[in-house]
CSV table of C-alpha atoms and ligand atoms in Angstrom, one decimal:
chain,number,residue,atom,x,y,z
A,30,MET,CA,26.0,-5.4,10.3
A,31,THR,CA,22.9,-3.8,12.0
A,32,ILE,CA,20.5,-1.7,10.0
A,33,ARG,CA,20.1,1.4,11.7
A,34,LEU,CA,16.3,3.2,11.4
A,35,ALA,CA,14.9,6.6,11.4
A,36,ILE,CA,10.5,5.9,12.1
A,37,ILE,CA,9.4,9.1,10.3
A,38,GLY,CA,5.5,9.5,11.9
A,39,ALA,CA,4.6,8.0,14.9
A,40,GLY,CA,0.9,6.9,13.8
A,41,ILE,CA,-1.3,4.5,13.4
A,42,MET,CA,1.0,2.7,10.8
A,43,GLY,CA,4.5,4.2,12.2
A,44,ALA,CA,3.9,3.0,15.2
A,45,ASP,CA,3.0,-0.8,14.1
A,46,HIS,CA,6.1,-0.3,11.6
A,47,ALA,CA,8.4,0.3,14.8
A,48,ARG,CA,7.5,-2.4,16.6
A,49,ILE,CA,7.3,-5.0,13.6
A,50,PHE,CA,11.5,-3.7,13.3
A,51,ALA,CA,11.8,-3.7,17.2
A,52,ASN,CA,10.4,-7.3,17.5
A,53,ASP,CA,10.0,-9.5,14.1
A,54,ILE,CA,13.3,-8.4,12.1
A,55,PRO,CA,16.3,-9.5,13.3
A,56,GLY,CA,19.7,-7.2,12.3
A,57,THR,CA,17.9,-3.6,12.8
A,58,SER,CA,17.9,-0.9,15.3
A,59,LEU,CA,15.6,2.1,15.9
A,60,SER,CA,18.0,5.2,16.2
A,61,VAL,CA,15.6,7.5,16.4
A,62,ILE,CA,11.4,8.1,16.2
A,63,CYS,CA,10.1,11.1,14.5
A,64,ASP,CA,7.0,12.3,15.3
A,65,ALA,CA,5.1,16.4,15.1
A,66,SER,CA,4.3,14.9,18.4
A,67,GLU,CA,6.7,14.6,20.7
A,68,ALA,CA,4.7,13.0,23.9
A,69,ARG,CA,3.8,10.5,20.8
A,70,ALA,CA,7.4,10.0,19.3
A,71,ARG,CA,8.5,9.2,23.3
A,72,GLU,CA,5.5,6.8,24.1
A,73,ILE,CA,6.7,4.2,21.0
A,74,ALA,CA,10.1,5.0,21.6
A,75,LYS,CA,9.7,3.6,24.9
A,76,VAL,CA,7.7,0.3,24.1
A,77,THR,CA,9.9,-0.1,21.0
A,78,GLY,CA,13.6,0.4,23.1
A,79,ALA,CA,14.0,3.2,20.4
A,80,ALA,CA,17.3,5.3,21.0
A,81,ASP,CA,15.8,8.8,20.3
A,82,ILE,CA,13.3,10.6,19.5
A,83,ALA,CA,12.7,14.0,17.7
A,84,THR,CA,10.5,16.5,15.5
A,85,ASP,CA,12.3,17.3,12.7
A,86,PRO,CA,12.3,14.9,10.0
A,87,HIS,CA,14.6,16.5,7.8
A,88,ALA,CA,17.5,16.5,10.7
A,89,SER,CA,16.4,12.6,11.4
A,90,ILE,CA,17.0,11.9,7.9
A,91,LYS,CA,19.9,13.4,7.9
A,92,ARG,CA,21.5,11.9,11.2
A,93,GLN,CA,25.2,10.2,11.0
A,94,ASP,CA,23.5,6.7,13.2
A,95,VAL,CA,20.6,6.8,10.4
A,96,ASP,CA,20.9,3.8,7.5
A,97,ALA,CA,17.7,3.9,5.9
A,98,VAL,CA,14.1,5.0,6.5
A,99,LEU,CA,10.4,4.8,7.2
A,100,ILE,CA,7.9,7.5,6.2
A,101,ALA,CA,4.8,6.9,7.7
A,102,SER,CA,4.0,10.7,8.3
A,103,PRO,CA,0.9,12.5,6.8
A,104,ASP,CA,1.0,11.7,2.7
A,105,ALA,CA,1.2,15.5,2.1
A,106,THR,CA,4.8,15.5,3.3
A,107,HIS,CA,6.0,12.2,1.5
A,108,ALA,CA,7.8,13.1,-1.3
A,109,ASP,CA,9.7,16.1,0.2
A,110,LEU,CA,10.5,13.8,3.0
A,111,THR,CA,10.8,11.0,0.2
A,112,LEU,CA,13.3,13.6,-2.1
A,113,ALA,CA,15.2,14.2,0.9
A,114,CYS,CA,16.6,10.6,1.5
A,115,ILE,CA,17.2,10.3,-1.8
A,116,ALA,CA,19.4,13.3,-1.8
A,117,ALA,CA,20.7,12.0,1.4
A,118,GLY,CA,21.5,8.7,-0.3
A,119,LYS,CA,19.8,7.2,2.2
A,120,PRO,CA,16.9,3.9,0.8
A,121,VAL,CA,13.2,4.7,2.1
A,122,LEU,CA,10.6,2.8,2.7
A,123,CYS,CA,8.2,5.5,2.0
A,124,GLU,CA,4.3,4.3,3.1
A,125,LYS,CA,1.2,4.6,0.8
A,126,PRO,CA,0.3,6.6,-1.8
A,127,LEU,CA,4.4,7.9,-2.2
A,128,ALA,CA,2.2,11.2,-3.2
A,129,PRO,CA,-1.3,12.8,-3.7
A,130,THR,CA,0.1,14.0,-7.0
A,131,THR,CA,0.9,12.4,-10.0
A,132,GLY,CA,3.7,15.2,-10.0
A,133,GLU,CA,5.1,15.2,-7.1
A,134,CYS,CA,5.8,11.8,-8.1
A,135,GLN,CA,7.9,12.4,-11.2
A,136,ARG,CA,10.1,14.3,-9.0
A,137,ILE,CA,10.5,11.8,-7.2
A,138,ILE,CA,10.8,9.7,-9.9
A,139,GLU,CA,13.7,12.3,-11.5
A,140,ALA,CA,15.6,12.7,-8.0
A,141,GLU,CA,16.1,8.7,-8.2
A,142,VAL,CA,17.2,8.3,-12.0
A,143,ALA,CA,19.3,11.2,-11.3
A,144,ALA,CA,20.8,9.1,-8.3
A,145,GLY,CA,21.5,6.4,-10.8
A,146,ARG,CA,20.1,3.9,-8.8
A,147,GLN,CA,16.6,2.8,-6.4
A,148,LEU,CA,16.7,4.3,-3.2
A,149,VAL,CA,12.3,4.1,-2.9
A,150,GLN,CA,10.6,1.4,-1.6
A,151,VAL,CA,6.5,2.1,-1.8
A,152,GLY,CA,4.5,0.5,0.9
A,153,TYR,CA,2.1,-1.8,-0.9
A,154,MET,CA,2.5,-4.4,1.8
A,155,ARG,CA,-0.7,-6.7,-0.2
A,156,ARG,CA,2.1,-7.9,-2.8
A,157,PHE,CA,3.7,-9.9,0.0
A,158,ASP,CA,0.5,-11.1,1.4
A,159,PRO,CA,0.1,-14.7,1.3
A,160,ALA,CA,-3.1,-14.8,-0.4
A,161,TYR,CA,-1.6,-12.5,-3.3
A,162,THR,CA,1.3,-14.1,-3.8
A,163,GLU,CA,-1.2,-17.8,-4.0
A,164,MET,CA,-3.4,-16.0,-6.4
A,165,LYS,CA,-0.6,-14.9,-8.5
A,166,ALA,CA,1.4,-18.1,-8.3
A,167,ALA,CA,-2.0,-19.8,-9.7
A,168,LEU,CA,-1.6,-17.4,-13.1
A,169,ASP,CA,1.8,-17.4,-13.7
A,170,GLY,CA,1.7,-21.3,-13.3
A,171,GLY,CA,-0.5,-21.3,-15.7
A,172,THR,CA,-3.7,-22.9,-13.5
A,173,LEU,CA,-6.1,-20.7,-14.7
A,174,GLY,CA,-5.3,-19.7,-18.4
A,175,ARG,CA,-5.5,-15.6,-19.5
A,176,ALA,CA,-6.8,-14.1,-16.5
A,177,ILE,CA,-9.5,-12.2,-18.3
A,178,MET,CA,-11.1,-10.5,-15.1
A,179,MET,CA,-10.5,-9.2,-11.4
A,180,HIS,CA,-12.8,-8.6,-8.5
A,181,ASN,CA,-12.0,-6.6,-5.4
A,182,PHE,CA,-13.8,-5.7,-2.5
A,183,HIS,CA,-12.6,-3.2,0.0
A,184,ARG,CA,-14.5,-2.3,2.7
A,185,ASN,CA,-13.7,-0.8,6.4
A,186,VAL,CA,-15.5,-0.5,9.4
A,187,GLU,CA,-15.8,3.1,9.5
A,188,VAL,CA,-14.0,6.5,8.4
A,189,PRO,CA,-14.8,10.3,9.4
A,190,PRO,CA,-17.1,12.7,8.6
A,191,TRP,CA,-14.7,14.5,6.5
A,192,PHE,CA,-13.5,11.4,4.2
A,193,THR,CA,-14.9,11.3,0.8
A,194,GLY,CA,-15.7,9.8,-2.2
A,195,ALA,CA,-12.1,11.0,-4.2
A,196,MET,CA,-10.6,9.7,-1.2
A,197,ALA,CA,-12.0,6.2,-1.1
A,198,ILE,CA,-10.2,6.4,-4.5
A,199,THR,CA,-6.7,8.5,-3.6
A,200,ASN,CA,-6.4,6.6,-0.2
A,201,SER,CA,-7.7,3.6,0.2
A,202,ALA,CA,-8.1,2.1,-3.7
A,203,PRO,CA,-4.3,2.5,-4.6
A,204,HIS,CA,-3.7,-1.2,-2.9
A,205,GLU,CA,-6.0,-2.1,-5.5
A,206,PHE,CA,-5.0,-0.4,-8.5
A,207,ASP,CA,-1.6,-1.7,-7.4
A,208,ALA,CA,-2.2,-5.7,-6.6
A,209,ALA,CA,-4.0,-5.6,-10.4
A,210,ARG,CA,-1.2,-4.8,-11.4
A,211,PHE,CA,0.7,-6.6,-9.7
A,212,VAL,CA,-0.6,-10.2,-10.2
A,213,LEU,CA,-2.0,-9.2,-13.7
A,214,GLY,CA,1.4,-8.2,-14.8
A,215,ALA,CA,-0.4,-4.8,-17.1
A,216,ASP,CA,-1.0,-1.3,-16.9
A,217,ILE,CA,-4.5,-0.2,-16.7
A,218,ARG,CA,-6.0,1.6,-20.0
A,219,SER,CA,-9.1,3.0,-18.1
A,220,ILE,CA,-11.6,4.0,-15.7
A,221,SER,CA,-15.1,4.9,-14.7
A,222,ALA,CA,-16.3,5.2,-10.9
A,223,SER,CA,-19.7,6.2,-9.6
A,224,GLN,CA,-21.3,5.6,-6.2
A,225,PRO,CA,-24.4,4.5,-5.0
A,226,ARG,CA,-26.6,6.6,-3.0
A,227,ARG,CA,-26.8,6.0,1.1
A,228,THR,CA,-29.9,7.3,3.5
A,229,ASP,CA,-27.8,8.4,6.2
A,230,ASP,CA,-25.0,11.3,5.5
A,231,LEU,CA,-21.8,8.9,5.4
A,232,VAL,CA,-19.9,9.0,2.4
A,233,ALA,CA,-21.0,6.2,0.4
A,234,PRO,CA,-19.0,3.4,-1.5
A,235,VAL,CA,-17.1,4.0,-5.2
A,236,VAL,CA,-17.5,1.2,-7.8
A,237,MET,CA,-14.7,1.7,-10.0
A,238,ILE,CA,-14.2,-0.6,-13.7
A,239,LEU,CA,-10.7,-0.8,-14.7
A,240,ARG,CA,-9.6,-2.0,-18.0
A,241,THR,CA,-6.0,-3.1,-18.5
A,242,THR,CA,-4.1,-2.8,-21.5
A,243,ASP,CA,-4.2,-6.5,-22.3
A,244,ASP,CA,-7.8,-5.9,-22.4
A,245,GLN,CA,-9.2,-7.5,-18.9
A,246,LEU,CA,-11.8,-5.9,-16.6
A,247,VAL,CA,-10.8,-5.1,-13.1
A,248,THR,CA,-13.8,-4.6,-10.8
A,249,ILE,CA,-13.2,-2.3,-7.6
A,250,GLU,CA,-15.7,-2.1,-4.2
A,251,VAL,CA,-14.3,0.4,-1.8
A,252,ASN,CA,-16.8,0.5,0.7
A,253,ASN,CA,-15.1,2.7,3.9
A,254,ASN,CA,-18.7,2.4,5.7
A,255,ALA,CA,-19.2,-1.4,6.3
A,256,ALA,CA,-20.0,-0.8,9.6
A,257,TYR,CA,-19.4,-5.0,10.1
A,258,GLY,CA,-15.6,-4.8,10.0
A,259,TYR,CA,-12.2,-4.9,8.0
A,260,ASP,CA,-12.6,-7.3,4.6
A,261,VAL,CA,-10.9,-7.6,1.7
A,262,ARG,CA,-12.1,-9.8,-0.8
A,263,GLY,CA,-10.5,-10.7,-4.3
A,264,GLU,CA,-11.0,-13.4,-7.1
A,265,LEU,CA,-9.4,-13.9,-9.9
A,266,VAL,CA,-10.6,-14.9,-13.2
A,267,GLY,CA,-8.9,-16.9,-15.6
A,268,GLU,CA,-10.5,-18.9,-19.1
A,269,ARG,CA,-10.1,-22.3,-17.4
A,270,ALA,CA,-10.4,-21.4,-13.6
A,271,SER,CA,-10.3,-18.7,-11.0
A,272,VAL,CA,-9.1,-18.4,-7.8
A,273,THR,CA,-10.8,-16.5,-4.5
A,274,LEU,CA,-8.7,-14.9,-1.7
A,275,GLY,CA,-8.8,-16.5,1.6
A,276,ALA,CA,-10.0,-14.9,4.3
A,277,PRO,CA,-7.3,-15.5,7.1
A,278,VAL,CA,-9.0,-15.9,10.2
A,279,TRP,CA,-7.9,-18.6,13.3
A,280,SER,CA,-10.6,-19.5,14.6
A,281,ARG,CA,-14.2,-20.6,14.9
A,282,THR,CA,-17.1,-20.7,17.5
A,283,HIS,CA,-19.2,-23.1,17.6
A,284,ALA,CA,-22.2,-22.0,19.6
A,285,ASN,CA,-26.1,-21.6,19.9
A,286,PHE,CA,-26.7,-23.8,16.9
A,287,GLY,CA,-24.7,-21.5,14.6
A,288,ALA,CA,-20.9,-20.8,13.9
A,289,THR,CA,-19.3,-17.3,14.0
A,290,GLU,CA,-16.0,-16.0,12.7
A,291,THR,CA,-14.2,-12.7,13.7
A,292,TYR,CA,-13.2,-9.8,11.2
A,293,ALA,CA,-10.3,-7.4,13.0
A,294,ALA,CA,-10.8,-3.9,13.3
A,295,ASP,CA,-7.9,-2.7,10.7
A,296,TRP,CA,-5.7,-3.8,8.4
A,297,ARG,CA,-3.3,-4.4,10.5
A,298,PRO,CA,-4.1,-8.0,11.8
A,299,ARG,CA,-5.3,-9.0,8.7
A,300,PHE,CA,-1.8,-7.5,6.4
A,301,ALA,CA,0.3,-8.9,9.7
A,302,ASP,CA,2.2,-11.2,7.5
A,303,ALA,CA,2.2,-9.0,4.6
A,304,TYR,CA,3.9,-5.7,6.3
A,305,ARG,CA,6.4,-8.1,8.1
A,306,LEU,CA,7.2,-9.7,4.7
A,307,GLN,CA,7.4,-6.3,3.3
A,308,ASN,CA,10.0,-4.9,5.8
A,309,HIS,CA,11.8,-7.8,5.5
A,310,ALA,CA,12.3,-7.2,1.8
A,311,PHE,CA,13.3,-4.2,2.5
A,312,VAL,CA,16.1,-4.8,4.9
A,313,ARG,CA,17.8,-7.3,2.5
A,314,PHE,CA,17.3,-4.1,-0.2
A,315,VAL,CA,19.0,-2.1,2.1
A,316,GLU,CA,21.9,-4.8,2.8
A,317,THR,CA,22.5,-5.7,-0.9
A,318,GLY,CA,21.9,-2.3,-3.0
A,319,GLN,CA,19.0,-5.1,-4.4
A,320,PRO,CA,15.7,-3.8,-5.0
A,321,SER,CA,12.9,-6.7,-3.8
A,322,ALA,CA,11.3,-8.2,-7.9
A,323,VAL,CA,8.6,-8.3,-5.5
A,324,ALA,CA,8.1,-4.7,-4.4
A,325,ALA,CA,6.3,-1.9,-5.3
A,326,ASN,CA,9.6,0.2,-6.6
A,327,ALA,CA,8.5,4.3,-7.4
A,328,TRP,CA,7.8,4.0,-10.6
A,329,ASP,CA,4.5,1.3,-9.1
A,330,GLY,CA,4.2,4.7,-6.7
A,331,MET,CA,3.4,6.9,-9.6
A,332,LEU,CA,1.7,4.6,-11.5
A,333,SER,CA,-1.2,3.9,-8.9
A,334,THR,CA,-1.3,7.7,-7.7
A,335,LEU,CA,-2.3,8.6,-11.6
A,336,ILE,CA,-4.5,5.8,-11.9
A,337,ALA,CA,-6.1,7.0,-8.8
A,338,ASP,CA,-6.0,10.9,-10.3
A,339,LYS,CA,-7.7,9.3,-13.4
A,340,GLY,CA,-10.2,7.4,-11.0
A,341,CYS,CA,-10.9,10.9,-9.1
A,342,GLU,CA,-12.2,12.2,-12.7
A,343,ALA,CA,-14.1,9.6,-14.2
A,344,LEU,CA,-16.0,10.0,-10.9
A,345,ALA,CA,-16.7,13.8,-10.9
A,346,SER,CA,-17.5,13.4,-15.1
A,347,GLY,CA,-19.6,10.5,-15.0
A,348,ALA,CA,-17.5,9.6,-17.9
A,349,THR,CA,-15.0,6.7,-18.8
A,350,VAL,CA,-11.8,8.4,-18.3
A,351,SER,CA,-8.4,7.0,-20.6
A,352,ILE,CA,-5.2,6.6,-19.1
A,353,GLU,CA,-1.9,7.3,-20.9
A,354,THR,CA,1.3,5.0,-19.2
A,355,PRO,CA,4.0,6.2,-19.5
A,356,ASP,CA,6.9,4.4,-21.0
A,357,ALA,CA,9.5,3.9,-17.9
A,358,PRO,CA,12.6,4.8,-17.7
A,359,GLU,CA,15.7,2.9,-17.6
A,360,LEU,CA,16.2,2.4,-14.6
A,361,TYR,CA,12.9,0.7,-13.6
A,362,LYS,CA,13.2,-1.3,-16.6
A,363,THR,CA,16.2,-3.3,-15.3
A,364,ALA,CA,14.7,-3.5,-12.1
B,663,ISE,C1,-5.6,3.3,4.9
B,663,ISE,O1,-4.8,4.4,4.3
B,663,ISE,C2,-5.3,1.6,4.5
B,663,ISE,O2,-4.0,2.1,4.1
B,663,ISE,C3,-5.3,0.7,4.6
B,663,ISE,O3,-4.5,-0.3,4.4
B,663,ISE,C4,-6.8,1.1,3.5
B,663,ISE,O4,-7.4,-0.6,3.6
B,663,ISE,C5,-7.7,1.2,4.3
B,663,ISE,O5,-8.8,2.1,3.1
B,663,ISE,C6,-6.9,3.0,3.9
B,663,ISE,O6,-7.5,4.2,4.8
């Protein structure tokens, strides 16, 4: 059976997902590429062999020739479109964040609970990255002993001038919030955040300290203007040993009495395997109706947004902010 997909949003990530489905995921076809810009939709449809283009996301979701949906439109549209997928009974892989506010995420949870089955997978793709997979396996296999600290570094080359410190927390850091919950298997109970001073006009890094419900510490540096390359690092420290994420590079150049490795300009090459494996898992979810045990579901998506909300509060106030994690509905406990 071929899974027929609609791609909503043909920007950087929508285009990337369309290429992944078209080139790397057998058993799928692209029924429609939908974007506010018809020209952009046409361009991506041409390179991916998609059957049709559209500019109306709601009509695209409802189409008879669409079995499942990938949402990669602007963050502010995620909740509305995810709710439309649930109403249509169609599985949806929604790019992160699930929605920018906790209230919108809660509406999605309520709709899924009312539908009585999970339909939503959230694009926290690092759960599928081989380096994080090995980190989690080292913990779960007992090599590290009990985990006590997780250190995370998230560095982008640059962001536009309108990108703020709060956006470092709401747009970039949710990857780390989700990875920490996933690797440690614990929830977050408090967060603090502050920034060093930069001497230019660019947004300064944000450094956060989180405490888990099992009294572990998670440190996160998000540096959106690191300039030198896209660089994600991490270390999980246990009571007996530690494990660091490898930074996958395929070659090292030796010249002029030195050795150099190159950095990617953004996250797509660094997490190419993760995106591919994540999208494979989504297709299996569509085929079987069984959510992936690895993927982030709507509940995970809601918690990352909740932590981000509290992180913004912590940055603005300078105080450590407590986080009350609500009890998960049965739908997410049994998944
Ligand atoms: C972006 O939206 C992403 O999702 C990337 O994975 C992340 O590295 C980047 O910081 C975000 O802005």
